[in-house]
PDB file of C-alpha atoms in Angstrom:
ATOM      1  CA  MET A   8      88.705 173.588 264.318  1.00  0.00           C
ATOM      2  CA  LEU A   9      90.440 175.960 266.846  1.00  0.00           C
ATOM      3  CA  ARG A  10      88.962 175.557 270.274  1.00  0.00           C
ATOM      4  CA  PHE A  11      89.408 178.502 272.897  1.00  0.00           C
ATOM      5  CA  ASP A  12      88.737 178.473 276.755  1.00  0.00           C
ATOM      6  CA  ARG A  13      89.509 180.690 279.311  1.00  0.00           C
ATOM      7  CA  LEU A  14      89.062 180.331 283.010  1.00  0.00           C
ATOM      8  CA  PRO A  15      89.209 183.287 285.647  1.00  0.00           C
ATOM      9  CA  VAL A  16      91.630 182.866 288.787  1.00  0.00           C
ATOM     10  CA  ALA A  17      90.318 182.959 292.333  1.00  0.00           C
ATOM     11  CA  GLY A  18      91.677 183.085 295.599  1.00  0.00           C
ATOM     12  CA  ALA A  19      94.964 184.457 296.784  1.00  0.00           C
ATOM     13  CA  LEU A  20      96.703 184.246 293.252  1.00  0.00           C
ATOM     14  CA  ALA A  21      93.638 186.341 291.606  1.00  0.00           C
ATOM     15  CA  ALA A  22      95.557 189.425 292.926  1.00  0.00           C
ATOM     16  CA  HIS A  23      98.169 188.906 290.705  1.00  0.00           C
ATOM     17  CA  VAL A  24      96.862 186.414 287.811  1.00  0.00           C
ATOM     18  CA  GLU A  25      93.715 187.603 285.790  1.00  0.00           C
ATOM     19  CA  SER A  26      93.030 184.472 283.895  1.00  0.00           C
ATOM     20  CA  CYS A  27      94.272 181.069 282.363  1.00  0.00           C
ATOM     21  CA  TRP A  28      93.638 180.520 278.719  1.00  0.00           C
ATOM     22  CA  PHE A  29      93.511 177.540 276.585  1.00  0.00           C
ATOM     23  CA  MET A  30      93.849 176.893 272.978  1.00  0.00           C
ATOM     24  CA  ARG A  31      93.884 173.662 270.795  1.00  0.00           C
ATOM     25  CA  GLY A  32      93.015 172.041 267.560  1.00  0.00           C
ATOM     26  CA  ALA A  33      93.940 173.732 264.197  1.00  0.00           C
ATOM     27  CA  SER A  34      97.194 172.582 262.599  1.00  0.00           C
ATOM     28  CA  ALA A  35      99.409 174.835 260.587  1.00  0.00           C
ATOM     29  CA  ALA A  36      97.594 173.649 257.331  1.00  0.00           C
ATOM     30  CA  ALA A  37      94.213 174.850 258.568  1.00  0.00           C
ATOM     31  CA  LEU A  38      95.894 178.242 259.789  1.00  0.00           C
ATOM     32  CA  PRO A  39      98.371 179.140 257.155  1.00  0.00           C
ATOM     33  CA  GLU A  40      98.420 182.645 257.309  1.00  0.00           C
ATOM     34  CA  GLY A  41      99.951 185.077 260.048  1.00  0.00           C
ATOM     35  CA  HIS A  42      97.773 186.157 262.807  1.00  0.00           C
ATOM     36  CA  ARG A  43      98.340 189.351 264.491  1.00  0.00           C
ATOM     37  CA  ILE A  44      98.387 189.600 268.587  1.00  0.00           C
ATOM     38  CA  LEU A  45      97.990 193.189 269.765  1.00  0.00           C
ATOM     39  CA  PRO A  46      99.504 194.982 272.900  1.00  0.00           C
ATOM     40  CA  ASP A  47      97.219 194.753 275.860  1.00  0.00           C
ATOM     41  CA  GLY A  48      99.084 196.036 278.873  1.00  0.00           C
ATOM     42  CA  CYS A  49      99.824 192.573 280.430  1.00  0.00           C
ATOM     43  CA  MET A  50     102.375 190.091 280.629  1.00  0.00           C
ATOM     44  CA  GLU A  51     102.132 186.382 279.964  1.00  0.00           C
ATOM     45  CA  PHE A  52     103.488 183.017 280.635  1.00  0.00           C
ATOM     46  CA  VAL A  53     102.812 180.725 277.367  1.00  0.00           C
ATOM     47  CA  PHE A  54     103.082 176.933 277.580  1.00  0.00           C
ATOM     48  CA  GLN A  55     103.279 175.300 273.944  1.00  0.00           C
ATOM     49  CA  LEU A  56     102.611 171.803 274.688  1.00  0.00           C
ATOM     50  CA  GLY A  57     102.031 170.840 270.943  1.00  0.00           C
ATOM     51  CA  ALA A  58     104.034 172.439 268.137  1.00  0.00           C
ATOM     52  CA  PRO A  59     105.687 175.848 268.835  1.00  0.00           C
ATOM     53  CA  PHE A  60     104.302 178.960 266.981  1.00  0.00           C
ATOM     54  CA  LEU A  61     106.348 180.797 264.261  1.00  0.00           C
ATOM     55  CA  GLU A  62     107.041 184.522 264.981  1.00  0.00           C
ATOM     56  CA  LEU A  63     107.829 186.961 262.257  1.00  0.00           C
ATOM     57  CA  GLY A  64     111.050 188.775 263.325  1.00  0.00           C
ATOM     58  CA  VAL A  65     112.082 192.418 262.573  1.00  0.00           C
ATOM     59  CA  GLU A  66     114.076 190.976 259.750  1.00  0.00           C
ATOM     60  CA  GLU A  67     110.612 190.015 258.186  1.00  0.00           C
ATOM     61  CA  ARG A  68     111.822 185.961 258.633  1.00  0.00           C
ATOM     62  CA  TRP A  69     109.976 183.466 260.433  1.00  0.00           C
ATOM     63  CA  HIS A  70     111.461 181.798 263.529  1.00  0.00           C
ATOM     64  CA  GLU A  71     110.156 179.295 265.752  1.00  0.00           C
ATOM     65  CA  GLN A  72     109.333 180.424 269.348  1.00  0.00           C
ATOM     66  CA  PRO A  73     110.416 178.790 272.380  1.00  0.00           C
ATOM     67  CA  ALA A  74     108.206 175.914 273.830  1.00  0.00           C
ATOM     68  CA  ARG A  75     107.654 177.995 276.889  1.00  0.00           C
ATOM     69  CA  LEU A  76     107.453 181.804 276.593  1.00  0.00           C
ATOM     70  CA  LEU A  77     107.820 184.967 278.573  1.00  0.00           C
ATOM     71  CA  VAL A  78     105.696 187.613 276.803  1.00  0.00           C
ATOM     72  CA  GLY A  79     106.543 190.913 278.234  1.00  0.00           C
ATOM     73  CA  GLN A  80     105.073 194.298 277.982  1.00  0.00           C
ATOM     74  CA  MET A  81     104.376 194.816 273.939  1.00  0.00           C
ATOM     75  CA  THR A  82     104.071 198.166 272.519  1.00  0.00           C
ATOM     76  CA  ARG A  83     103.941 196.929 269.038  1.00  0.00           C
ATOM     77  CA  ARG A  84     102.028 193.988 267.450  1.00  0.00           C
ATOM     78  CA  VAL A  85     103.426 190.647 266.848  1.00  0.00           C
ATOM     79  CA  GLU A  86     102.536 188.314 264.038  1.00  0.00           C
ATOM     80  CA  VAL A  87     102.816 184.579 264.426  1.00  0.00           C
ATOM     81  CA  ARG A  88     101.594 181.470 262.575  1.00  0.00           C
ATOM     82  CA  PRO A  89     101.013 177.863 263.757  1.00  0.00           C
ATOM     83  CA  GLY A  90     103.942 175.655 263.140  1.00  0.00           C
ATOM     84  CA  GLY A  91     101.761 172.118 263.614  1.00  0.00           C
ATOM     85  CA  GLU A  92      99.121 171.092 265.633  1.00  0.00           C
ATOM     86  CA  ILE A  93      98.031 173.426 268.416  1.00  0.00           C
ATOM     87  CA  ASP A  94      98.113 173.071 272.049  1.00  0.00           C
ATOM     88  CA  THR A  95      98.825 175.988 274.199  1.00  0.00           C
ATOM     89  CA  VAL A  96      98.116 176.971 277.712  1.00  0.00           C
ATOM     90  CA  GLY A  97      98.701 180.754 279.026  1.00  0.00           C
ATOM     91  CA  LEU A  98      98.870 182.611 282.261  1.00  0.00           C
ATOM     92  CA  HIS A  99      97.429 186.092 281.668  1.00  0.00           C
ATOM     93  CA  PHE A 100      98.711 188.361 284.520  1.00  0.00           C
ATOM     94  CA  HIS A 101      97.160 191.804 285.734  1.00  0.00           C
ATOM     95  CA  PRO A 102      99.433 194.568 284.717  1.00  0.00           C
ATOM     96  CA  ALA A 103     101.807 194.411 287.927  1.00  0.00           C
ATOM     97  CA  GLY A 104     101.149 190.760 288.657  1.00  0.00           C
ATOM     98  CA  ALA A 105     104.003 189.181 286.868  1.00  0.00           C
ATOM     99  CA  ALA A 106     106.433 190.960 289.084  1.00  0.00           C
ATOM    100  CA  ALA A 107     105.566 188.769 291.954  1.00  0.00           C
ATOM    101  CA  PHE A 108     107.041 185.725 290.100  1.00  0.00           C
ATOM    102  CA  VAL A 109     109.817 186.994 288.166  1.00  0.00           C
ATOM    103  CA  ALA A 110     112.934 188.672 289.796  1.00  0.00           C
ATOM    104  CA  GLY A 111     114.296 191.916 288.915  1.00  0.00           C
ATOM    105  CA  SER A 112     112.472 194.641 286.809  1.00  0.00           C
ATOM    106  CA  MET A 113     110.072 193.875 284.176  1.00  0.00           C
ATOM    107  CA  LYS A 114     111.139 196.958 282.162  1.00  0.00           C
ATOM    108  CA  ARG A 115     113.776 194.415 280.823  1.00  0.00           C
ATOM    109  CA  PHE A 116     111.269 192.294 279.086  1.00  0.00           C
ATOM    110  CA  ARG A 117     109.452 195.246 277.025  1.00  0.00           C
ATOM    111  CA  ASP A 118     108.666 194.183 273.528  1.00  0.00           C
ATOM    112  CA  ARG A 119     110.419 191.091 273.978  1.00  0.00           C
ATOM    113  CA  ILE A 120     109.156 187.414 273.845  1.00  0.00           C
ATOM    114  CA  THR A 121     111.841 185.254 275.719  1.00  0.00           C
ATOM    115  CA  ASP A 122     112.291 181.720 276.974  1.00  0.00           C
ATOM    116  CA  LEU A 123     110.351 181.257 280.205  1.00  0.00           C
ATOM    117  CA  ASP A 124     112.983 178.714 281.573  1.00  0.00           C
ATOM    118  CA  THR A 125     115.663 181.077 281.099  1.00  0.00           C
ATOM    119  CA  ALA A 126     113.970 184.082 282.374  1.00  0.00           C
ATOM    120  CA  LEU A 127     112.717 182.290 285.593  1.00  0.00           C
ATOM    121  CA  GLY A 128     116.246 180.113 286.078  1.00  0.00           C
ATOM    122  CA  GLU A 129     114.240 176.988 286.129  1.00  0.00           C
ATOM    123  CA  ASP A 130     113.767 173.974 284.020  1.00  0.00           C
ATOM    124  CA  LEU A 131     109.956 173.646 283.003  1.00  0.00           C
ATOM    125  CA  ALA A 132     110.070 170.660 281.021  1.00  0.00           C
ATOM    126  CA  PRO A 133     108.740 168.324 283.750  1.00  0.00           C
ATOM    127  CA  LEU A 134     106.018 170.762 284.567  1.00  0.00           C
ATOM    128  CA  ALA A 135     105.109 170.950 280.652  1.00  0.00           C
ATOM    129  CA  GLY A 136     104.929 166.969 280.705  1.00  0.00           C
ATOM    130  CA  ARG A 137     102.532 167.203 283.455  1.00  0.00           C
ATOM    131  CA  LEU A 138     100.509 169.928 281.787  1.00  0.00           C
ATOM    132  CA  ARG A 139     100.476 167.446 278.541  1.00  0.00           C
ATOM    133  CA  ARG A 140      99.248 164.510 280.524  1.00  0.00           C
ATOM    134  CA  ALA A 141      96.835 166.504 282.146  1.00  0.00           C
ATOM    135  CA  ARG A 142      93.949 166.711 279.371  1.00  0.00           C
ATOM    136  CA  SER A 143      91.371 169.132 280.741  1.00  0.00           C
ATOM    137  CA  SER A 144      91.587 172.733 281.212  1.00  0.00           C
ATOM    138  CA  GLY A 145      90.616 172.637 284.754  1.00  0.00           C
ATOM    139  CA  SER A 146      93.411 170.001 285.642  1.00  0.00           C
ATOM    140  CA  ARG A 147      96.049 172.137 283.640  1.00  0.00           C
ATOM    141  CA  MET A 148      94.959 175.035 285.607  1.00  0.00           C
ATOM    142  CA  ALA A 149      95.166 173.587 288.687  1.00  0.00           C
ATOM    143  CA  LEU A 150      98.689 172.308 288.238  1.00  0.00           C
ATOM    144  CA  LEU A 151      99.820 175.848 287.134  1.00  0.00           C
ATOM    145  CA  MET A 152      98.169 177.394 290.219  1.00  0.00           C
ATOM    146  CA  ASP A 153      99.851 175.125 292.559  1.00  0.00           C
ATOM    147  CA  TRP A 154     103.482 175.831 290.667  1.00  0.00           C
ATOM    148  CA  LEU A 155     102.790 179.682 290.884  1.00  0.00           C
ATOM    149  CA  GLN A 156     101.773 179.257 294.698  1.00  0.00           C
ATOM    150  CA  GLY A 157     105.524 178.222 295.190  1.00  0.00           C
ATOM    151  CA  ARG A 158     107.121 180.900 293.258  1.00  0.00           C
ATOM    152  CA  ILE A 159     105.107 184.022 294.477  1.00  0.00           C
ATOM    153  CA  GLY A 160     107.276 186.682 296.136  1.00  0.00           C
ATOM    154  CA  SER A 161     106.734 190.299 297.276  1.00  0.00           C
ATOM    155  CA  ALA A 162     104.780 192.747 295.001  1.00  0.00           C
ATOM    156  CA  ASP A 163     104.642 196.552 294.823  1.00  0.00           C
ATOM    157  CA  ALA A 164     101.064 197.157 296.195  1.00  0.00           C
ATOM    158  CA  LEU A 165     101.160 200.684 295.426  1.00  0.00           C
ATOM    159  CA  VAL A 166     101.759 200.359 291.866  1.00  0.00           C
ATOM    160  CA  ALA A 167      99.382 197.595 291.740  1.00  0.00           C
ATOM    161  CA  GLN A 168      96.771 200.341 293.190  1.00  0.00           C
ATOM    162  CA  ALA A 169      97.934 203.082 290.546  1.00  0.00           C
ATOM    163  CA  SER A 170      97.688 200.312 287.539  1.00  0.00           C
ATOM    164  CA  ARG A 171      94.227 199.650 288.800  1.00  0.00           C
ATOM    165  CA  ARG A 172      93.340 203.230 289.048  1.00  0.00           C
ATOM    166  CA  LEU A 173      94.277 203.729 285.050  1.00  0.00           C
ATOM    167  CA  LEU A 174      92.542 200.690 284.093  1.00  0.00           C
ATOM    168  CA  ASP A 175      89.158 201.948 285.987  1.00  0.00           C
ATOM    169  CA  SER A 176      89.481 205.296 284.019  1.00  0.00           C
ATOM    170  CA  ALA A 177      90.414 203.371 280.746  1.00  0.00           C
ATOM    171  CA  GLY A 178      93.823 205.160 280.754  1.00  0.00           C
ATOM    172  CA  GLN A 179      92.022 208.703 281.091  1.00  0.00           C
ATOM    173  CA  LEU A 180      93.350 209.553 284.668  1.00  0.00           C
ATOM    174  CA  ASP A 181      95.562 212.664 284.864  1.00  0.00           C
ATOM    175  CA  ILE A 182      98.943 211.079 285.185  1.00  0.00           C
ATOM    176  CA  PRO A 183     100.513 213.942 287.085  1.00  0.00           C
ATOM    177  CA  SER A 184      98.088 213.651 290.009  1.00  0.00           C
ATOM    178  CA  LEU A 185      98.604 210.071 290.069  1.00  0.00           C
ATOM    179  CA  GLY A 186     101.879 209.682 291.934  1.00  0.00           C
ATOM    180  CA  PRO A 187     100.872 212.824 294.451  1.00  0.00           C
ATOM    181  CA  ALA A 188      97.335 210.621 295.298  1.00  0.00           C
ATOM    182  CA  LEU A 189      99.504 207.458 296.241  1.00  0.00           C
ATOM    183  CA  GLY A 190     102.302 209.346 298.138  1.00  0.00           C
ATOM    184  CA  LEU A 191     104.655 209.378 295.288  1.00  0.00           C
ATOM    185  CA  GLY A 192     106.689 211.708 293.421  1.00  0.00           C
ATOM    186  CA  GLU A 193     106.311 211.701 289.554  1.00  0.00           C
ATOM    187  CA  ARG A 194     110.112 210.039 288.841  1.00  0.00           C
ATOM    188  CA  GLN A 195     109.491 207.591 291.932  1.00  0.00           C
ATOM    189  CA  LEU A 196     106.137 206.537 290.427  1.00  0.00           C
ATOM    190  CA  ARG A 197     107.590 205.985 286.988  1.00  0.00           C
ATOM    191  CA  ARG A 198     110.442 203.975 288.140  1.00  0.00           C
ATOM    192  CA  ARG A 199     108.594 202.007 290.433  1.00  0.00           C
ATOM    193  CA  PHE A 200     105.802 201.431 287.667  1.00  0.00           C
ATOM    194  CA  GLU A 201     108.601 200.404 284.958  1.00  0.00           C
ATOM    195  CA  ALA A 202     109.962 197.890 287.442  1.00  0.00           C
ATOM    196  CA  ALA A 203     106.506 196.422 288.165  1.00  0.00           C
ATOM    197  CA  VAL A 204     104.524 196.734 284.977  1.00  0.00           C
ATOM    198  CA  GLY A 205     107.340 196.986 282.347  1.00  0.00           C
ATOM    199  CA  LEU A 206     106.012 200.533 280.877  1.00  0.00           C
ATOM    200  CA  ALA A 207     106.206 203.913 282.022  1.00  0.00           C
ATOM    201  CA  PRO A 208     102.566 205.175 283.307  1.00  0.00           C
ATOM    202  CA  LYS A 209     101.994 207.340 280.271  1.00  0.00           C
ATOM    203  CA  ARG A 210     102.639 204.733 277.833  1.00  0.00           C
ATOM    204  CA  PHE A 211     100.434 202.270 280.055  1.00  0.00           C
ATOM    205  CA  ALA A 212      97.449 204.799 279.951  1.00  0.00           C
ATOM    206  CA  ARG A 213      98.208 205.180 276.035  1.00  0.00           C
ATOM    207  CA  LEU A 214      97.613 201.146 275.706  1.00  0.00           C
ATOM    208  CA  LEU A 215      94.510 201.128 277.820  1.00  0.00           C
ATOM    209  CA  ARG A 216      92.690 203.639 275.592  1.00  0.00           C
ATOM    210  CA  PHE A 217      93.879 201.806 272.289  1.00  0.00           C
ATOM    211  CA  GLN A 218      92.371 198.777 273.960  1.00  0.00           C
ATOM    212  CA  ARG A 219      89.154 200.679 274.766  1.00  0.00           C
ATOM    213  CA  VAL A 220      88.519 201.350 271.079  1.00  0.00           C
ATOM    214  CA  PHE A 221      87.840 197.578 270.634  1.00  0.00           C
ATOM    215  CA  GLU A 222      85.135 197.615 273.625  1.00  0.00           C
ATOM    216  CA  GLN A 223      83.523 200.513 272.223  1.00  0.00           C
ATOM    217  CA  GLN A 224      83.074 198.927 268.862  1.00  0.00           C
ATOM    218  CA  ARG A 225      81.762 195.867 270.203  1.00  0.00           C
ATOM    219  CA  GLU A 226      79.174 197.824 272.300  1.00  0.00           C
ATOM    220  CA  SER A 227      78.207 200.001 269.408  1.00  0.00           C
ATOM    221  CA  ASP A 228      79.254 198.709 265.715  1.00  0.00           C
ATOM    222  CA  ALA A 229      77.366 201.943 264.445  1.00  0.00           C
ATOM    223  CA  MET A 230      79.471 204.291 266.181  1.00  0.00           C
ATOM    224  CA  ALA A 231      81.540 206.657 263.841  1.00  0.00           C
ATOM    225  CA  TRP A 232      85.316 206.797 264.228  1.00  0.00           C
ATOM    226  CA  ALA A 233      85.382 210.370 265.459  1.00  0.00           C
ATOM    227  CA  GLN A 234      83.129 209.597 268.364  1.00  0.00           C
ATOM    228  CA  VAL A 235      85.097 206.276 269.077  1.00  0.00           C
ATOM    229  CA  ALA A 236      88.268 208.568 269.457  1.00  0.00           C
ATOM    230  CA  LEU A 237      86.395 211.014 271.777  1.00  0.00           C
ATOM    231  CA  GLU A 238      84.993 208.433 273.836  1.00  0.00           C
ATOM    232  CA  CYS A 239      88.312 206.649 274.449  1.00  0.00           C
ATOM    233  CA  GLY A 240      90.010 209.856 275.616  1.00  0.00           C
ATOM    234  CA  TYR A 241      91.863 210.908 272.181  1.00  0.00           C
ATOM    235  CA  CYS A 242      91.867 214.845 271.495  1.00  0.00           C
ATOM    236  CA  ASP A 243      91.048 214.270 267.916  1.00  0.00           C
ATOM    237  CA  GLN A 244      90.748 211.572 265.363  1.00  0.00           C
ATOM    238  CA  ALA A 245      94.418 212.235 264.024  1.00  0.00           C
ATOM    239  CA  HIS A 246      95.689 211.492 267.422  1.00  0.00           C
ATOM    240  CA  PHE A 247      93.896 208.478 267.800  1.00  0.00           C
ATOM    241  CA  ASN A 248      94.916 207.339 264.252  1.00  0.00           C
ATOM    242  CA  ARG A 249      98.535 207.668 265.046  1.00  0.00           C
ATOM    243  CA  ASP A 250      98.295 205.962 268.449  1.00  0.00           C
ATOM    244  CA  PHE A 251      96.349 203.293 266.716  1.00  0.00           C
ATOM    245  CA  ARG A 252      98.881 202.734 263.914  1.00  0.00           C
ATOM    246  CA  ALA A 253     101.720 202.985 266.377  1.00  0.00           C
ATOM    247  CA  PHE A 254     100.378 199.862 268.315  1.00  0.00           C
ATOM    248  CA  SER A 255      98.862 197.918 265.472  1.00  0.00           C
ATOM    249  CA  GLY A 256     100.585 198.817 262.498  1.00  0.00           C
ATOM    250  CA  LEU A 257      97.155 199.286 260.639  1.00  0.00           C
ATOM    251  CA  ALA A 258      94.486 201.470 260.341  1.00  0.00           C
ATOM    252  CA  PRO A 259      91.333 201.061 262.642  1.00  0.00           C
ATOM    253  CA  ARG A 260      89.048 200.070 259.667  1.00  0.00           C
ATOM    254  CA  GLN A 261      91.651 197.734 257.971  1.00  0.00           C
ATOM    255  CA  LEU A 262      92.564 195.843 261.433  1.00  0.00           C
ATOM    256  CA  LEU A 263      88.972 195.221 262.185  1.00  0.00           C
ATOM    257  CA  ALA A 264      87.910 194.147 258.888  1.00  0.00           C
ATOM    258  CA  ASP A 265      90.975 191.466 258.697  1.00  0.00           C
ATOM    259  CA  ALA A 266      90.387 190.014 262.438  1.00  0.00           C
ATOM    260  CA  ASP A 267      90.990 186.480 262.488  1.00  0.00           C
ATOM    261  CA  PRO A 268      89.898 184.028 265.494  1.00  0.00           C
ATOM    262  CA  LEU A 269      93.309 184.345 266.943  1.00  0.00           C
ATOM    263  CA  THR A 270      93.296 187.987 267.258  1.00  0.00           C
ATOM    264  CA  ALA A 271      89.609 188.183 268.330  1.00  0.00           C
ATOM    265  CA  PHE A 272      90.356 185.678 271.174  1.00  0.00           C
ATOM    266  CA  PHE A 273      93.292 187.462 272.488  1.00  0.00           C
ATOM    267  CA  LEU A 274      91.487 190.749 272.465  1.00  0.00           C
ATOM    268  CA  SER A 275      88.649 189.214 274.388  1.00  0.00           C
ATOM    269  CA  VAL A 276      91.239 188.107 277.023  1.00  0.00           C
ATOM    270  CA  SER A 277      92.366 191.427 277.185  1.00  0.00           C
ATOM    271  CA  SER A 278      88.806 193.066 277.629  1.00  0.00           C
ATOM    272  CA  LYS A 279      88.268 190.944 280.772  1.00  0.00           C
ATOM    273  CA  THR A 280      91.396 192.413 282.344  1.00  0.00           C
ATOM    274  CA  ALA A 281      90.163 195.930 281.668  1.00  0.00           C
ATOM    275  CA  ARG A 282      86.889 195.059 283.355  1.00  0.00           C
ATOM    276  CA  ALA A 283      88.100 193.091 285.928  1.00  0.00           C
ATOM    277  CA  THR A 284      87.934 194.685 289.762  1.00  0.00           C
TER     278      THR A 284
END
């Protein structure tokens, strides 16, 4: 059986990191099919302490992921399947949070899942070993918080504020008004937003509207798709369908009908970020 857990982050690091999540249990034999991970507007650090997952590449071939991952801002679904026994720990950042721990622009990681050790310029094998020996979720989280505390750097407070305003509006805030409200020109906001978040403000807002669809469905299973589209800020259902397919590769009904445990878990983590204050 696959077991999931999620612990919210408290203290000073909570300004950058939303939660720490844990996944343990089932083997490749128990979960042989591919599982869709959908874009959610946040970056992650992932430690695969068991067998690494396999990822379906653009060439439609499965390849093994690195043991430790930096997951950049995604604008498309990623399909994965277990490579063996699962024991995975992840750090789920706020939209502008990862930039406090990774040097340079987050834009370079867009639509990329890359080796975390290489991205940080640090050998993380010793940390991974300590995480394996610390069996409880709480003790593993404590190790990761101590490690992050030693890496924390400067953050762009204005971009964090801009991303929070977009989150609070579920992506429906008027983008041209956002920069002036923060004392920034439109180009300056876009440049700084891409550097700290990894996406331009408009695309980030589109992702938030896409994520809002799943919250609406959880809140009211009986709501018609046309009403969902309006509630999430789409001008019509055709616009909604185009965005949904662009981010997920599937029609809304098909995706929700085929949702698997991994997809459902990561959607729940994403919704916590959208509701965090």
